[in-house]
Coordinates of C-alpha atoms and ligand atoms in Angstrom, one line a residue:
M1 CA -7.1 -33.8 2.4
I2 CA -10.0 -35.3 2.9
N3 CA -12.6 -34.6 5.5
I4 CA -15.9 -35.8 5.8
R5 CA -18.8 -35.7 8.8
Q6 CA -21.8 -37.8 8.7
L7 CA -22.5 -37.8 5.2
T8 CA -26.0 -39.7 4.4
K9 CA -27.1 -40.5 1.1
H10 CA -30.5 -42.2 0.4
Y11 CA -31.4 -44.3 -3.5
G12 CA -35.2 -43.8 -2.5
A13 CA -36.2 -45.6 0.3
N14 CA -32.6 -47.0 0.5
P15 CA -29.9 -45.1 2.5
V16 CA -26.7 -46.1 1.2
L17 CA -24.7 -43.7 3.1
R18 CA -25.8 -43.7 7.1
G19 CA -23.1 -40.7 8.5
I20 CA -19.8 -41.1 7.5
D21 CA -17.0 -39.8 9.3
L22 CA -13.5 -40.2 7.5
D23 CA -10.7 -37.5 7.8
V24 CA -8.0 -39.0 4.7
A25 CA -4.5 -37.0 5.0
A26 CA -2.3 -35.8 2.3
G27 CA 0.1 -38.7 1.0
E28 CA -2.1 -41.3 2.1
F29 CA -3.3 -44.2 0.3
V30 CA -6.4 -45.6 2.3
V31 CA -8.3 -48.7 0.9
V32 CA -12.1 -48.4 1.4
L33 CA -12.7 -52.4 1.3
G34 CA -16.6 -53.5 1.7
Q35 CA -18.7 -56.0 0.0
S36 CA -20.9 -55.4 -2.9
G37 CA -23.4 -52.7 -2.2
A38 CA -21.7 -52.2 0.7
G39 CA -21.2 -48.0 -0.3
K40 CA -17.6 -48.2 -1.9
S41 CA -18.6 -46.2 -5.1
T42 CA -21.3 -44.3 -3.4
L43 CA -18.4 -42.7 -1.0
L44 CA -16.1 -42.4 -4.0
R45 CA -18.7 -40.5 -6.6
C46 CA -19.7 -37.9 -3.4
I47 CA -16.0 -37.1 -3.2
N48 CA -15.6 -35.6 -6.5
R49 CA -19.7 -34.9 -6.4
L50 CA -20.9 -37.8 -9.6
A51 CA -23.0 -38.4 -7.0
E52 CA -25.3 -35.8 -5.1
A53 CA -24.9 -36.8 -1.2
D54 CA -27.8 -35.4 1.4
S55 CA -26.2 -34.3 4.0
G56 CA -23.6 -34.1 6.6
T57 CA -20.3 -31.8 5.2
L58 CA -17.2 -32.9 2.6
T59 CA -14.0 -30.4 2.0
V60 CA -11.8 -32.0 -0.5
A61 CA -8.3 -30.2 -0.5
G62 CA -9.5 -27.2 0.6
I63 CA -12.8 -27.1 -1.3
D64 CA -16.4 -27.2 -0.3
A65 CA -17.2 -30.7 -2.7
R66 CA -20.9 -30.6 -1.5
T67 CA -21.6 -26.9 -1.9
C68 CA -19.4 -25.5 -4.6
Q69 CA -21.0 -23.9 -7.6
D70 CA -19.0 -25.3 -10.4
T71 CA -17.5 -28.8 -10.0
R72 CA -14.8 -28.4 -13.0
P73 CA -11.2 -27.4 -10.2
L74 CA -12.9 -30.5 -7.4
R75 CA -12.4 -32.9 -10.2
R76 CA -9.5 -31.5 -11.7
Q77 CA -8.1 -31.8 -7.6
A78 CA -9.1 -35.6 -7.8
A79 CA -9.1 -37.7 -10.7
M80 CA -11.6 -40.6 -10.8
I81 CA -10.2 -44.5 -12.1
F82 CA -12.8 -46.6 -12.4
Q83 CA -12.5 -50.3 -12.9
H84 CA -13.2 -50.3 -16.7
H85 CA -10.4 -48.8 -17.8
N86 CA -12.7 -46.4 -19.4
V87 CA -10.0 -45.3 -21.9
V88 CA -11.1 -44.5 -25.2
P89 CA -9.6 -48.0 -27.4
R90 CA -9.0 -46.0 -31.4
L91 CA -7.1 -43.5 -29.3
S92 CA -3.4 -43.5 -28.9
V93 CA -2.4 -44.6 -25.8
L94 CA -0.8 -41.0 -25.3
K95 CA -3.8 -39.2 -27.2
N96 CA -5.6 -41.3 -23.4
V97 CA -3.3 -39.4 -21.5
L98 CA -3.3 -36.6 -22.7
T99 CA -7.0 -35.9 -22.1
G100 CA -6.0 -36.3 -19.0
R101 CA -4.9 -32.7 -19.4
L102 CA -8.1 -31.8 -20.5
G103 CA -9.5 -29.7 -18.0
A104 CA -6.4 -27.6 -17.8
V105 CA -6.6 -26.4 -21.6
S106 CA -8.7 -24.2 -23.6
T107 CA -12.0 -25.3 -25.1
L108 CA -10.6 -24.6 -28.0
S109 CA -7.1 -25.9 -28.1
S110 CA -8.8 -29.0 -26.7
I111 CA -12.0 -29.6 -29.8
L112 CA -8.5 -29.6 -31.9
Q113 CA -6.4 -32.0 -29.8
L114 CA -4.3 -29.0 -29.9
F115 CA -1.4 -30.2 -26.8
R116 CA 1.6 -27.9 -25.9
R117 CA 4.8 -29.6 -26.0
D118 CA 4.7 -29.5 -22.3
D119 CA 1.5 -31.2 -21.9
V120 CA 2.7 -33.6 -24.1
A121 CA 5.6 -34.1 -22.2
L122 CA 4.1 -34.7 -18.5
A123 CA 2.1 -37.1 -20.7
M124 CA 4.9 -39.0 -21.7
Q125 CA 6.6 -38.5 -18.0
C126 CA 2.8 -40.1 -16.7
L127 CA 3.6 -42.9 -18.6
E128 CA 7.2 -43.7 -18.0
R129 CA 6.4 -43.9 -14.3
V130 CA 3.9 -47.1 -15.4
E131 CA 6.9 -48.0 -18.0
L132 CA 4.5 -47.7 -21.2
A133 CA 6.1 -44.5 -22.9
H134 CA 7.2 -47.0 -25.3
K135 CA 3.3 -47.5 -26.3
A136 CA 2.6 -43.4 -26.6
H137 CA 1.7 -44.3 -30.3
E138 CA 0.1 -47.2 -30.7
R139 CA -3.7 -46.8 -30.5
T140 CA -4.8 -48.0 -26.6
D141 CA -7.3 -51.7 -27.7
A142 CA -3.6 -53.2 -28.5
L143 CA -3.1 -53.5 -25.1
S144 CA -4.1 -55.9 -22.7
G145 CA -6.6 -55.2 -20.0
G146 CA -3.6 -54.6 -17.2
Q147 CA -2.2 -52.1 -19.4
M148 CA -5.2 -50.4 -20.1
Q149 CA -5.7 -50.1 -16.5
R150 CA -2.1 -48.7 -16.5
V151 CA -2.7 -45.9 -19.1
G152 CA -5.7 -45.0 -16.8
I153 CA -3.1 -44.9 -13.7
A154 CA -1.2 -42.4 -16.4
R155 CA -4.0 -39.8 -17.9
A156 CA -5.1 -39.2 -13.5
L157 CA -1.1 -38.4 -13.1
A158 CA -1.0 -36.3 -16.2
Q159 CA -3.8 -34.1 -14.7
R160 CA -1.6 -33.2 -11.6
P161 CA -4.2 -34.3 -9.0
K162 CA -4.2 -33.8 -5.5
V163 CA -6.3 -36.5 -4.6
I164 CA -6.5 -40.4 -6.6
L165 CA -10.1 -42.1 -6.6
A166 CA -9.9 -45.3 -7.8
D167 CA -13.1 -47.3 -7.8
E168 CA -12.1 -51.3 -7.6
P169 CA -9.2 -50.8 -10.4
V170 CA -8.2 -54.0 -10.3
A171 CA -12.0 -56.2 -10.5
S172 CA -11.7 -57.5 -14.0
L173 CA -7.6 -58.0 -14.1
D174 CA -6.3 -61.8 -13.0
P175 CA -5.0 -61.4 -9.7
K176 CA -0.7 -60.5 -10.5
T177 CA -1.8 -58.3 -13.3
A178 CA -4.1 -56.5 -10.7
R179 CA -0.4 -56.5 -8.0
L180 CA 1.3 -55.2 -11.0
V181 CA -1.1 -52.6 -11.8
L182 CA -1.9 -51.7 -8.0
Q183 CA 2.6 -51.6 -7.6
Y184 CA 2.1 -49.1 -10.2
L185 CA -0.5 -47.2 -8.6
R186 CA 1.5 -47.1 -4.7
D187 CA 4.5 -46.2 -5.9
A188 CA 3.4 -43.2 -8.6
T189 CA 1.2 -41.4 -6.4
R190 CA 3.9 -42.4 -3.1
E191 CA 6.7 -40.8 -5.2
L192 CA 4.3 -37.6 -5.9
G193 CA 2.3 -37.6 -2.6
I194 CA -0.7 -38.0 -4.4
T195 CA -3.3 -38.9 -2.1
V196 CA -5.2 -42.3 -2.8
V197 CA -8.7 -43.5 -2.0
C198 CA -8.9 -47.2 -3.6
N199 CA -11.7 -48.9 -3.4
L200 CA -11.5 -52.2 -2.8
H201 CA -13.5 -56.0 -2.4
Q202 CA -10.2 -57.8 -2.1
V203 CA -8.5 -58.2 1.5
D204 CA -5.3 -59.6 0.3
Y205 CA -4.2 -56.5 -1.7
A206 CA -5.9 -54.0 1.0
R207 CA -3.7 -55.5 3.3
E208 CA -0.8 -55.7 1.0
F209 CA -1.0 -51.7 -0.4
G210 CA -2.6 -50.0 2.0
D211 CA -1.5 -47.6 4.3
R212 CA -4.4 -47.9 6.5
I213 CA -8.0 -49.6 5.6
V214 CA -11.1 -48.5 6.5
G215 CA -14.4 -51.2 6.2
L216 CA -17.8 -50.4 4.7
A217 CA -20.7 -52.3 5.4
H218 CA -24.5 -51.8 5.2
G219 CA -23.6 -47.9 4.7
R220 CA -21.4 -47.6 7.7
L221 CA -17.6 -47.3 9.0
V222 CA -17.5 -50.6 10.8
Y223 CA -12.9 -49.9 10.5
D224 CA -11.2 -47.6 10.6
G225 CA -7.1 -48.4 11.4
D226 CA -4.1 -49.5 9.9
T227 CA -3.6 -53.1 7.7
A228 CA -1.9 -54.6 10.1
G229 CA -3.8 -54.3 13.0
M230 CA -6.9 -55.4 11.3
T231 CA -8.2 -58.9 12.9
E232 CA -10.8 -61.7 11.5
T233 CA -13.3 -59.5 14.1
D234 CA -13.3 -56.7 11.6
L235 CA -13.3 -58.4 9.0
Q236 CA -16.3 -59.6 10.4
R237 CA -17.7 -56.8 11.0
I238 CA -16.5 -55.6 7.2
Y239 CA -18.7 -58.6 5.6
P240 CA -21.2 -59.2 7.5
G241 CA -23.5 -61.6 7.5
P242 CA -24.1 -65.6 8.1
A243 CA -21.7 -67.9 5.9
T244 CA -24.3 -69.3 3.9
D245 CA -24.6 -64.9 2.7
V246 CA -21.4 -64.8 1.7
Q247 CA -21.2 -68.2 0.1
D248 CA -23.9 -67.5 -2.1
A249 CA -21.9 -64.3 -3.1
A250 CA -18.8 -65.6 -3.9
Q251 CA -20.7 -68.2 -6.5
T252 CA -22.3 -65.3 -7.9
D253 CA -19.5 -62.7 -7.8
P254 CA -16.0 -64.1 -9.3
H255 CA -14.0 -61.6 -7.6
T256 CA -14.9 -62.0 -3.3
H257 CA -11.4 -63.3 -2.3
S258 CA -11.4 -66.4 -0.5
T259 CA -10.4 -64.6 2.9
A260 CA -13.4 -63.2 2.4
L261 CA -14.7 -66.5 2.8
R262 CA -12.9 -67.3 5.8
A263 CA -13.6 -64.0 7.1
G264 CA -17.4 -65.1 7.5
A265 CA -17.1 -68.6 7.5
Ligands
ADP301 N1 -27.5 -44.4 -9.5 C1 -28.2 -45.5 -8.1 N2 -29.3 -45.9 -8.3 C2 -29.9 -46.6 -7.0 N3 -29.6 -46.9 -6.2 C3 -27.8 -46.8 -6.5 C4 -27.2 -45.9 -7.3 N4 -26.0 -46.6 -7.0 C5 -26.1 -47.2 -6.0 N5 -27.2 -47.6 -6.0 C6 -27.4 -48.6 -4.7 O1 -26.3 -48.0 -3.2 C7 -25.8 -49.4 -2.9 C8 -24.5 -49.0 -2.7 O2 -24.0 -48.8 -3.9 P1 -22.7 -49.1 -4.0 O3 -22.3 -47.6 -3.7 O4 -22.5 -49.3 -5.9 O5 -21.2 -49.9 -3.7 P2 -20.3 -50.4 -3.7 O6 -19.8 -50.2 -4.5 O7 -20.0 -50.9 -2.7 O8 -20.8 -52.2 -4.1 C9 -27.1 -50.5 -3.7 O9 -27.7 -51.0 -3.0 C10 -26.9 -49.9 -4.9 O10 -28.4 -51.1 -5.3
MG302 MG1 -18.3 -50.6 -6.7

């Protein structure tokens, strides 16, 4: 579903991706694990062309994502979920989910916010998958952070994508809510056969939810394997640097997980 070869990306003189090779099969739930600055977001952004890679090849659902002229088909196939749920607060929950259909409706309809009845039915089904159908007509800003992220998942599902790219979708949530949100994401995508690439920096969540873990450190793939096979040595490669660095990062970053600390210790 996703095939990446020797992908590189610089920001100025800063090499951010240094020759990434990665294949993701249809229906897989791959977690990309790595500390802050490892290049996780850049990798995801290159996959749906929010960022331009410098070299290498990249295909997504049969589309050449590096060179395609029109990015709309690519972005229709690869839906994005962000850390800060980026839903529109003043719109109803249902309207937020319907914006996932905008790529599929005409410009005039989208300006007039006219949605076909079957789009509304689809949006409601997607809300049911995240158990928020009863909130459909409430304003989105009345929801909790976890519920807003579930709206973000429903919106991505409503796009009927082949791939969902989730960039630290639970970073701003407490652990209990984070697990619940990841459960909705995994269960819905599994049932629908959607391929997921999910950036996380919490090792425990990666182990719990990933079919497979890809470790990124300083723009290189340093681990690619099943969830059970990841050892402490692998974790040290994913979270490189002396223990004091990791300790410092943990003090400034409330989301760094304790397992990462143990890995660096
Ligand atoms: N738009 C940008 N302009 C310049 N540098 C960037 C930009 N986005 C990311 N970077 C740099 O690229 C590196 C990797 O960033 P990122 O992909 O966001 O990592 P991660 O998501 O793993 O934290 C960092 O050094 C970051 O500062
Ligand atoms: Mg990031």
